[in-house]
Tab-separated table of C-alpha atoms and ligand atoms in Angstrom:
chain	number	residue	atom	x	y	z
R	1	UNK	CA	43.178	-35.499	125.844
R	2	UNK	CA	41.307	-38.463	125.681
R	3	UNK	CA	38.295	-37.785	122.915
R	4	UNK	CA	35.011	-38.578	123.621
R	5	UNK	CA	31.569	-38.438	121.204
R	6	UNK	CA	29.493	-35.507	123.023
R	7	UNK	CA	26.134	-35.872	121.327
R	8	UNK	CA	23.461	-33.313	121.347
R	9	UNK	CA	20.560	-34.065	119.316
R	10	UNK	CA	21.768	-34.120	117.000
R	11	UNK	CA	25.121	-32.168	116.691
R	12	UNK	CA	28.851	-34.091	118.262
R	13	UNK	CA	30.297	-31.453	119.773
R	14	UNK	CA	33.274	-33.149	120.081
R	15	UNK	CA	35.521	-34.417	117.094
R	16	UNK	CA	38.352	-37.157	116.586
R	17	UNK	CA	40.925	-36.275	114.750
R	18	UNK	CA	42.826	-39.689	113.254
R	19	UNK	CA	39.471	-40.947	113.237
R	20	UNK	CA	38.696	-38.519	111.057
R	21	UNK	CA	42.448	-38.979	109.620
R	22	UNK	CA	41.415	-42.642	109.499
R	23	UNK	CA	37.887	-41.868	107.539
R	24	UNK	CA	39.116	-39.463	105.167
R	25	UNK	CA	41.980	-42.525	104.269
R	26	UNK	CA	39.185	-44.688	103.604
R	27	UNK	CA	37.983	-42.772	101.024
R	28	UNK	CA	40.759	-42.319	99.395
R	29	UNK	CA	41.943	-46.095	99.547
R	30	UNK	CA	37.574	-46.840	98.025
R	31	UNK	CA	38.766	-43.959	95.266
R	32	UNK	CA	42.113	-45.674	94.165
R	33	UNK	CA	40.663	-49.413	94.598
R	34	UNK	CA	37.865	-48.033	91.438
R	35	UNK	CA	38.719	-46.636	88.238
R	36	UNK	CA	39.796	-43.789	87.836
R	37	UNK	CA	38.000	-41.002	86.271
R	38	UNK	CA	39.453	-40.750	82.265
R	39	UNK	CA	39.526	-36.964	81.037
R	40	UNK	CA	38.514	-35.713	84.631
R	41	UNK	CA	39.412	-32.275	85.912
R	42	UNK	CA	42.958	-31.038	86.310
R	43	UNK	CA	42.096	-28.115	88.181
R	44	UNK	CA	38.984	-28.036	90.925
R	45	UNK	CA	37.371	-25.671	93.225
R	46	UNK	CA	35.546	-27.316	95.568
R	47	UNK	CA	32.803	-24.534	97.817
R	48	UNK	CA	32.069	-26.941	100.973
R	49	UNK	CA	34.369	-29.166	100.009
R	50	UNK	CA	35.100	-30.077	104.085
R	51	UNK	CA	32.766	-32.650	104.819
R	52	UNK	CA	29.828	-34.973	103.235
R	53	UNK	CA	29.457	-34.614	99.651
R	54	UNK	CA	31.736	-31.543	98.909
R	55	UNK	CA	34.948	-33.858	100.710
R	56	UNK	CA	33.766	-37.104	98.359
R	57	UNK	CA	34.047	-34.487	95.254
R	58	UNK	CA	37.280	-33.331	96.365
R	59	UNK	CA	38.279	-36.543	97.075
R	60	UNK	CA	37.350	-38.115	93.941
R	61	UNK	CA	39.115	-34.710	92.006
R	62	UNK	CA	42.050	-35.240	93.949
R	63	UNK	CA	42.524	-39.364	94.019
R	64	UNK	CA	40.445	-40.184	91.014
R	65	UNK	CA	41.336	-37.461	88.477
R	66	UNK	CA	44.641	-37.172	89.822
R	67	UNK	CA	43.903	-32.952	89.845
R	68	UNK	CA	45.024	-29.998	91.574
R	69	UNK	CA	42.030	-28.762	94.299
R	70	UNK	CA	41.442	-26.224	96.141
R	71	UNK	CA	38.366	-26.423	99.099
R	72	UNK	CA	36.980	-23.594	100.800
R	73	UNK	CA	34.506	-24.122	103.208
R	74	UNK	CA	33.268	-22.760	107.074
R	75	UNK	CA	34.924	-24.658	109.499
R	76	UNK	CA	36.744	-24.424	114.017
R	77	UNK	CA	39.905	-25.057	114.691
R	78	UNK	CA	40.920	-26.654	118.451
R	79	UNK	CA	40.871	-24.160	120.351
R	80	UNK	CA	40.649	-23.508	124.518
R	81	UNK	CA	41.010	-27.743	125.347
R	82	UNK	CA	38.122	-28.260	122.363
R	83	UNK	CA	38.309	-29.613	119.809
R	84	UNK	CA	38.472	-28.478	115.890
R	85	UNK	CA	35.038	-29.646	114.179
R	86	UNK	CA	34.844	-32.977	111.587
R	87	UNK	CA	35.348	-30.683	108.387
R	88	UNK	CA	39.005	-29.043	110.248
R	89	UNK	CA	40.635	-32.448	110.997
R	90	UNK	CA	39.148	-34.163	107.566
R	91	UNK	CA	40.775	-31.080	105.409
R	92	UNK	CA	44.360	-31.066	106.830
R	93	UNK	CA	44.134	-34.994	106.651
R	94	UNK	CA	42.951	-34.600	103.079
R	95	UNK	CA	45.996	-32.000	102.361
R	96	UNK	CA	48.277	-34.193	103.724
R	97	UNK	CA	47.633	-37.443	101.866
R	98	UNK	CA	47.259	-35.027	98.424
R	99	UNK	CA	51.139	-33.680	98.940
R	100	UNK	CA	52.690	-36.961	100.186
R	101	UNK	CA	51.145	-37.766	96.756
R	102	UNK	CA	52.254	-34.812	94.883
R	103	UNK	CA	49.412	-32.868	94.501
R	104	UNK	CA	48.691	-29.225	94.851
R	105	UNK	CA	45.497	-29.277	97.607
R	106	UNK	CA	45.582	-26.065	98.972
R	107	UNK	CA	42.841	-24.682	101.500
R	108	UNK	CA	40.322	-21.444	102.047
R	109	UNK	CA	39.004	-21.213	105.708
R	110	UNK	CA	36.180	-18.738	105.754
R	111	UNK	CA	32.360	-17.351	104.708
R	112	UNK	CA	31.960	-18.778	100.787
R	113	UNK	CA	29.522	-16.279	101.157
R	114	UNK	CA	31.858	-13.279	101.700
R	115	UNK	CA	33.602	-11.530	98.887
R	116	UNK	CA	36.463	-11.657	101.335
R	117	UNK	CA	36.980	-15.039	100.939
R	118	UNK	CA	35.502	-15.148	96.998
R	119	UNK	CA	38.229	-12.720	96.364
R	120	UNK	CA	40.501	-14.654	98.273
R	121	UNK	CA	39.706	-17.998	96.113
R	122	UNK	CA	40.823	-15.383	92.945
R	123	UNK	CA	43.874	-15.018	93.898
R	124	UNK	CA	45.205	-18.449	95.295
R	125	UNK	CA	44.091	-19.480	91.416
R	126	UNK	CA	45.758	-16.382	89.918
R	127	UNK	CA	49.168	-17.165	91.575
R	128	UNK	CA	49.030	-21.718	92.138
R	129	UNK	CA	46.204	-22.994	89.327
R	130	UNK	CA	45.525	-21.683	86.664
R	131	UNK	CA	42.105	-21.596	85.070
R	132	UNK	CA	39.732	-23.756	86.820
R	133	UNK	CA	37.656	-26.581	84.821
R	134	UNK	CA	35.092	-28.277	86.964
R	135	UNK	CA	33.838	-26.077	89.857
R	136	UNK	CA	31.555	-28.706	92.785
R	137	UNK	CA	29.477	-26.188	94.665
R	138	UNK	CA	28.171	-28.202	97.618
R	139	UNK	CA	27.370	-25.811	100.231
R	140	UNK	CA	24.815	-25.950	102.767
R	141	UNK	CA	24.544	-23.559	105.690
R	142	UNK	CA	21.923	-22.272	108.312
R	143	UNK	CA	23.051	-18.446	107.744
R	144	UNK	CA	24.294	-15.941	104.698
R	145	UNK	CA	24.852	-12.828	105.215
R	146	UNK	CA	24.542	-11.048	101.949
R	147	UNK	CA	27.750	-9.396	100.320
R	148	UNK	CA	25.941	-6.103	98.793
R	149	UNK	CA	23.264	-5.198	101.783
R	150	UNK	CA	24.871	-6.742	104.732
R	151	UNK	CA	21.640	-8.014	106.101
R	152	UNK	CA	22.071	-11.827	107.174
R	153	UNK	CA	19.005	-14.640	105.996
R	154	UNK	CA	18.361	-17.676	108.089
R	155	UNK	CA	17.321	-20.170	106.128
R	156	UNK	CA	14.728	-23.199	107.615
R	157	UNK	CA	13.512	-26.831	106.694
R	158	UNK	CA	9.566	-25.895	106.883
R	159	UNK	CA	6.344	-27.089	105.283
R	160	UNK	CA	4.884	-24.565	103.538
R	161	UNK	CA	0.888	-23.485	103.123
R	162	UNK	CA	-0.412	-25.616	106.441
R	163	UNK	CA	1.513	-27.055	109.126
R	164	UNK	CA	2.890	-30.600	109.237
R	165	UNK	CA	2.519	-33.300	111.064
R	166	UNK	CA	4.831	-36.888	110.838
R	167	UNK	CA	6.715	-39.728	113.074
R	168	UNK	CA	10.110	-38.982	113.241
R	169	UNK	CA	13.342	-40.398	114.999
R	170	UNK	CA	14.298	-39.518	118.487
R	171	UNK	CA	18.210	-40.790	118.404
R	172	UNK	CA	18.945	-40.212	121.895
R	173	UNK	CA	15.470	-41.863	122.804
R	174	UNK	CA	15.247	-44.095	120.247
R	175	UNK	CA	12.437	-43.668	119.752
R	176	UNK	CA	9.653	-42.885	117.163
R	177	UNK	CA	7.487	-39.445	117.990
R	178	UNK	CA	4.331	-37.598	116.558
R	179	UNK	CA	6.125	-33.935	115.643
R	180	UNK	CA	4.064	-30.962	114.231
R	181	UNK	CA	5.952	-28.308	112.251
R	182	UNK	CA	4.813	-25.009	111.707
R	183	UNK	CA	4.227	-23.845	108.188
R	184	UNK	CA	6.924	-21.546	106.763
R	185	UNK	CA	6.159	-17.451	106.503
R	186	UNK	CA	6.801	-16.216	103.676
R	187	UNK	CA	9.709	-14.356	105.559
R	188	UNK	CA	11.078	-17.672	105.887
R	189	UNK	CA	10.633	-18.567	102.551
R	190	UNK	CA	11.851	-16.050	100.271
R	191	UNK	CA	15.144	-16.517	103.429
R	192	UNK	CA	15.619	-19.574	102.800
R	193	UNK	CA	16.038	-19.306	98.843
R	194	UNK	CA	18.181	-16.135	99.804
R	195	UNK	CA	20.495	-18.949	101.685
R	196	UNK	CA	20.114	-22.084	99.968
R	197	UNK	CA	19.056	-20.799	96.000
R	198	UNK	CA	21.948	-20.428	93.771
R	199	UNK	CA	22.318	-16.550	93.881
R	200	UNK	CA	25.623	-16.511	95.773
R	201	UNK	CA	26.298	-19.299	92.757
R	202	UNK	CA	25.914	-17.572	90.391
R	203	UNK	CA	28.180	-14.932	92.398
R	204	UNK	CA	30.910	-17.433	92.432
R	205	UNK	CA	30.778	-18.209	88.884
R	206	UNK	CA	30.099	-14.845	87.703
R	207	UNK	CA	33.762	-14.035	89.585
R	208	UNK	CA	35.368	-16.569	88.470
R	209	UNK	CA	34.535	-16.035	84.753
R	210	UNK	CA	35.173	-11.816	85.365
R	211	UNK	CA	38.405	-12.755	86.329
R	212	UNK	CA	39.637	-14.589	83.038
R	213	UNK	CA	40.080	-17.881	85.625
R	214	UNK	CA	37.074	-20.430	83.993
R	215	UNK	CA	38.802	-22.757	81.533
R	216	UNK	CA	37.586	-24.011	77.853
R	217	UNK	CA	34.256	-26.320	78.579
R	218	UNK	CA	34.632	-25.918	82.799
R	219	UNK	CA	31.939	-27.498	84.317
R	220	UNK	CA	30.117	-26.681	87.535
R	221	UNK	CA	27.975	-29.042	89.698
R	222	UNK	CA	26.499	-28.063	92.195
R	223	UNK	CA	24.110	-30.522	94.852
R	224	UNK	CA	20.053	-31.694	94.798
R	225	UNK	CA	17.791	-33.419	96.471
R	226	UNK	CA	14.311	-35.072	95.979
R	227	UNK	CA	13.844	-38.007	97.565
R	228	UNK	CA	10.245	-40.005	98.068
R	229	UNK	CA	6.071	-38.987	98.915
R	230	UNK	CA	7.263	-39.357	102.605
R	231	UNK	CA	9.639	-36.822	102.730
R	232	UNK	CA	8.030	-33.791	100.124
R	233	UNK	CA	6.170	-32.071	103.107
R	234	UNK	CA	9.408	-30.748	104.865
R	235	UNK	CA	11.942	-31.217	101.604
R	236	UNK	CA	10.949	-31.216	98.085
R	237	UNK	CA	7.715	-29.159	98.499
R	238	UNK	CA	9.045	-26.650	101.863
R	239	UNK	CA	11.451	-24.474	102.288
R	240	UNK	CA	14.476	-26.275	101.517
R	241	UNK	CA	12.525	-27.657	98.004
R	242	UNK	CA	11.757	-23.949	96.889
R	243	UNK	CA	15.231	-22.750	97.446
R	244	UNK	CA	16.093	-26.530	95.228
R	245	UNK	CA	14.379	-24.749	92.682
R	246	UNK	CA	16.113	-20.862	92.559
R	247	UNK	CA	19.210	-23.426	92.396
R	248	UNK	CA	17.568	-25.649	89.053
R	249	UNK	CA	16.929	-21.522	87.710
R	250	UNK	CA	20.713	-20.764	88.451
R	251	UNK	CA	21.851	-23.941	86.674
R	252	UNK	CA	19.947	-22.440	83.265
R	253	UNK	CA	21.795	-18.879	83.866
R	254	UNK	CA	25.153	-19.944	84.742
R	255	UNK	CA	24.406	-21.923	82.056
R	256	UNK	CA	24.074	-19.343	79.246
R	257	UNK	CA	26.434	-17.149	80.793
R	258	UNK	CA	28.893	-19.791	79.960
R	259	UNK	CA	27.434	-20.636	76.626
R	260	UNK	CA	30.996	-18.341	75.217
R	261	UNK	CA	33.607	-20.519	76.798
R	262	UNK	CA	32.177	-23.635	75.660
R	263	UNK	CA	31.539	-24.314	78.994
R	264	UNK	CA	28.253	-26.096	81.398
R	265	UNK	CA	26.627	-25.426	84.744
R	266	UNK	CA	25.211	-28.916	85.454
R	267	UNK	CA	23.189	-29.819	88.842
R	268	UNK	CA	23.083	-34.098	90.443
R	269	UNK	CA	20.030	-34.776	92.549
R	270	UNK	CA	21.958	-37.248	95.038
R	271	UNK	CA	21.115	-39.896	96.970
R	272	UNK	CA	19.885	-39.107	100.846
R	273	UNK	CA	22.940	-39.950	102.673
R	274	UNK	CA	24.097	-39.059	106.851
R	275	UNK	CA	26.160	-36.084	106.807
R	276	UNK	CA	25.016	-33.162	109.192
R	277	UNK	CA	23.226	-31.406	106.860
R	278	UNK	CA	20.268	-34.194	106.001
R	279	UNK	CA	20.658	-35.179	110.233
R	280	UNK	CA	19.173	-31.851	110.877
R	281	UNK	CA	15.627	-32.246	108.797
R	282	UNK	CA	13.573	-33.544	111.101
R	283	UNK	CA	11.766	-37.009	109.900
R	284	UNK	CA	14.761	-37.402	107.787
R	285	UNK	CA	16.743	-39.389	109.910
R	286	UNK	CA	13.661	-41.655	109.921
R	287	UNK	CA	13.209	-42.488	106.083
R	288	UNK	CA	17.020	-42.848	106.100
R	289	UNK	CA	17.689	-45.242	108.875
R	290	UNK	CA	14.515	-47.148	106.723
R	291	UNK	CA	15.917	-46.518	103.404
R	292	UNK	CA	19.450	-47.988	105.137
R	293	UNK	CA	17.954	-51.335	106.257
R	294	UNK	CA	15.921	-51.992	103.103
R	295	UNK	CA	19.133	-50.887	100.721
R	296	UNK	CA	21.569	-53.030	102.529
R	297	UNK	CA	18.768	-56.307	102.269
R	298	UNK	CA	18.299	-55.467	98.067
R	299	UNK	CA	21.825	-54.275	97.131
R	300	UNK	CA	23.082	-50.596	96.150
R	301	UNK	CA	23.409	-49.109	98.946
R	302	UNK	CA	25.819	-46.382	98.779
R	303	UNK	CA	27.178	-43.288	100.998
R	304	UNK	CA	29.103	-40.066	99.819
R	305	UNK	CA	32.117	-41.730	98.587
R	306	UNK	CA	30.794	-43.678	96.428
R	307	UNK	CA	28.319	-41.485	94.842
R	308	UNK	CA	30.417	-39.374	93.957
R	309	UNK	CA	32.763	-41.953	91.914
R	310	UNK	CA	29.904	-42.820	90.296
R	311	UNK	CA	28.961	-39.183	88.932
R	312	UNK	CA	32.810	-38.395	88.071
R	313	UNK	CA	32.705	-42.360	86.147
R	314	UNK	CA	29.536	-43.188	84.522
R	315	UNK	CA	28.017	-38.671	84.759
R	316	UNK	CA	30.126	-36.144	84.113
R	317	UNK	CA	33.029	-37.618	82.405
R	318	UNK	CA	32.051	-40.962	80.328
R	319	UNK	CA	34.670	-41.828	77.572
R	320	UNK	CA	31.587	-40.799	74.995
R	321	UNK	CA	31.645	-37.013	76.740
R	322	UNK	CA	27.871	-37.758	77.429
R	323	UNK	CA	26.498	-36.686	80.258
R	324	UNK	CA	22.815	-38.194	80.944
R	325	UNK	CA	20.004	-36.405	82.150
R	326	UNK	CA	16.565	-36.690	83.076
R	327	UNK	CA	13.829	-35.032	81.511
R	328	UNK	CA	14.412	-31.850	83.498
R	329	UNK	CA	17.552	-31.279	82.992
R	330	UNK	CA	19.298	-33.009	85.823
R	331	UNK	CA	21.582	-35.553	86.577
R	332	UNK	CA	19.817	-37.964	88.806
R	333	UNK	CA	21.582	-39.730	91.250
R	334	UNK	CA	19.162	-40.983	93.530
R	335	UNK	CA	18.725	-44.129	90.199
R	336	UNK	CA	18.847	-46.374	93.149
R	337	UNK	CA	17.233	-45.337	95.244
R	338	UNK	CA	14.580	-43.940	93.676
R	339	UNK	CA	14.137	-47.761	91.886
R	340	UNK	CA	10.185	-49.437	92.877
R	341	UNK	CA	11.432	-52.265	94.299
R	342	UNK	CA	13.491	-49.534	96.881
R	343	UNK	CA	10.994	-47.332	96.977
R	344	UNK	CA	8.152	-50.318	97.141
R	345	UNK	CA	9.780	-51.853	100.728
R	346	UNK	CA	10.662	-47.998	102.399
R	347	UNK	CA	6.586	-47.749	102.049
R	348	UNK	CA	5.458	-50.380	103.408
R	349	UNK	CA	7.789	-50.654	106.399
R	350	UNK	CA	7.154	-46.936	107.311
R	351	UNK	CA	3.698	-46.968	109.114
R	352	UNK	CA	4.577	-50.817	111.224
R	353	UNK	CA	7.823	-48.507	112.655
R	354	UNK	CA	7.430	-47.875	116.785
R	355	UNK	CA	9.336	-47.255	119.265
R	356	UNK	CA	8.753	-51.407	120.022
R	357	UNK	CA	9.782	-52.164	116.005
R	358	UNK	CA	13.146	-49.738	115.846
R	359	UNK	CA	15.698	-52.990	115.595
R	360	UNK	CA	13.412	-55.144	113.736
R	361	UNK	CA	12.201	-52.408	110.938
R	362	UNK	CA	15.424	-50.152	110.667
R	363	UNK	CA	18.870	-50.029	110.285
R	364	UNK	CA	19.286	-47.661	113.503
R	365	UNK	CA	22.664	-49.063	114.378
R	366	UNK	CA	24.098	-48.211	111.127
R	367	UNK	CA	22.867	-45.283	111.354
R	368	UNK	CA	24.182	-44.391	114.956
R	369	UNK	CA	27.075	-45.404	113.664
R	370	UNK	CA	27.436	-43.490	110.579
R	371	UNK	CA	26.220	-40.423	112.694
R	372	UNK	CA	29.657	-40.615	115.331
R	373	UNK	CA	32.280	-42.215	112.195
R	374	UNK	CA	30.828	-38.231	110.272
R	375	UNK	CA	32.866	-37.019	113.598
R	376	UNK	CA	36.207	-39.604	113.154
R	377	UNK	CA	34.074	-41.620	115.942
R	378	UNK	CA	33.994	-45.818	116.052
R	379	UNK	CA	36.595	-46.127	113.527
R	380	UNK	CA	38.276	-48.806	112.268
R	381	UNK	CA	41.991	-49.366	113.268
R	382	UNK	CA	42.594	-45.869	116.009
R	383	UNK	CA	42.449	-45.918	119.474
R	384	UNK	CA	40.503	-43.981	121.155
R	385	UNK	CA	42.284	-45.422	125.235
R	386	UNK	CA	45.133	-43.046	123.285
R	387	UNK	CA	46.055	-39.123	124.742
R	388	UNK	CA	45.846	-37.489	121.607
R	389	UNK	CA	46.460	-33.849	120.799
R	390	UNK	CA	43.454	-31.733	119.903
R	391	UNK	CA	45.423	-29.144	118.249
R	392	UNK	CA	45.646	-30.193	114.247
R	393	UNK	CA	46.965	-27.022	111.530
R	394	UNK	CA	48.308	-27.012	108.412
R	395	UNK	CA	50.776	-27.408	107.058
T	401	LIG	P1	27.186	-30.895	105.415
T	401	LIG	O1	26.937	-30.394	106.325
T	401	LIG	O2	28.071	-32.203	104.797
T	401	LIG	O3	28.527	-29.884	104.176
T	401	LIG	C1	28.370	-28.771	104.044
T	401	LIG	C2	29.881	-27.509	103.891
T	401	LIG	O4	29.580	-26.687	103.371
T	401	LIG	C3	31.155	-27.934	104.611
T	401	LIG	O5	31.920	-28.108	103.793
T	401	LIG	C4	31.125	-26.608	106.087
T	401	LIG	O6	32.402	-26.148	106.028
T	401	LIG	C5	30.710	-25.885	104.419
T	401	LIG	N1	30.007	-24.692	104.950
T	401	LIG	C6	29.106	-24.231	105.574
T	401	LIG	N2	28.563	-22.825	105.783
T	401	LIG	C7	29.627	-22.685	104.910
T	401	LIG	C8	29.388	-21.004	105.021
T	401	LIG	N3	29.502	-20.010	105.124
T	401	LIG	N4	30.549	-20.995	104.047
T	401	LIG	C9	32.267	-21.914	103.959
T	401	LIG	N5	31.484	-23.162	103.778
T	401	LIG	C10	30.853	-23.284	104.440
T	401	LIG	O7	26.690	-30.790	103.527
T	401	LIG	P2	25.961	-32.387	102.800
T	401	LIG	O8	24.970	-33.028	103.459
T	401	LIG	O9	27.168	-32.949	102.107
T	401	LIG	O10	25.211	-30.586	101.667
T	401	LIG	C11	26.521	-30.924	100.737
T	401	LIG	C12	25.260	-30.168	99.785
T	401	LIG	O11	24.321	-31.688	99.150
T	401	LIG	C13	24.299	-29.440	99.740
T	401	LIG	O12	23.949	-28.901	98.830
T	401	LIG	C14	22.640	-30.163	99.706
T	401	LIG	O13	21.542	-29.776	99.725
T	401	LIG	C15	23.088	-31.268	99.249
T	401	LIG	N6	22.454	-32.750	99.129
T	401	LIG	C16	22.500	-33.224	100.488
T	401	LIG	C17	22.127	-34.865	100.291
T	401	LIG	C18	22.188	-35.518	101.558
T	401	LIG	O14	21.657	-36.674	102.356
T	401	LIG	N7	23.115	-35.073	102.537
T	401	LIG	C19	21.562	-35.459	99.817
T	401	LIG	C20	21.485	-35.165	98.296
T	401	LIG	C21	21.841	-33.420	98.184
């Protein structure tokens, strides 16, 4: 079939298998063209491995460190004439590329919050990999069923304390609009912490530890975002921000439990990038379009793969084995985003952006291109007029 993008709000309901494969190849080529990771990990588990930051972490592990990788994700294969989700196509392409270079790469598709998927991962690691020396935790999920109680919690993106109004970018209509977000209830806060907080990360590490599958000196890393003041009401000070505070609590608890094997848990605060998760956050897409414009003009613009390559080479696996942290004990990969000259430029532009000035003041086109690329559209050297089979499977 001929596959075209079908955008519905902040998702695209189709994906292009060859475009996704070409995206993976570009990311692999980037890693190969840059310094490899000295003393990198050899056995890596990535939870949330099919898109965004988790996918980029897996690519750096495999192609920058020559590591064996096990990826866990929740994606949909092609069914009844519908295309698969991009994360499915990405993961098939990644496995194929890794195997063609003699690297072990295996995947588990299912709900990472469940005990069943954790058990499957334990079995796979035990039979195929041996001890794990890096666990990346990169889930962005709308809901979680607690494996102990069976209760399902939904995460929300809401301000805390009072309703909040600000402008946002309607990407379909290319207009700047004003929206009011209703303040979260206590239940919204607790539910979001349940889904996006640190509890499940702790359960994963506890299980691997109990099964004796963590190597001496192993590291585990989860991802965080702080961002500038203009996004704080909805991000840092909102429901998702509360979940991230819980993630930091979990980091300390996990680090303590890993002490006996000389392991440690870390949190990396990453830059704002275009992913399926970030496109769903109200107001954040307007910030990203301005940020991209400023960072492309002033320098330092990065996507997921550049960030994750820098995380591995300049933070996690430096020659001196030192992991630089800020005064709160966090790795700051958002250092370039938060530079005063970048933030001052964003702050100056923000109030001036209107529907009429979107093109002039923001990187709207760049944002749209990147958004469509997440689904495999608009990628160089892909023939979008060609008939393609949407059914692509793992070998
Ligand atoms: P993403 O949407 O691109 O990826 C989410 C991943 O989680 C996918 O692999 C998906 O399959 C997987 N997933 C979702 N629900 C699952 C489930 N129930 N079981 C198994 N897998 C599941 O997200 P992203 O933007 O890369 O976000 C990853 C992390 O990075 C999050 O913690 C996010 O807060 C953080 N982060 C993102 C940004 C950004 O701008 N995108 C910035 C800083 C930090």
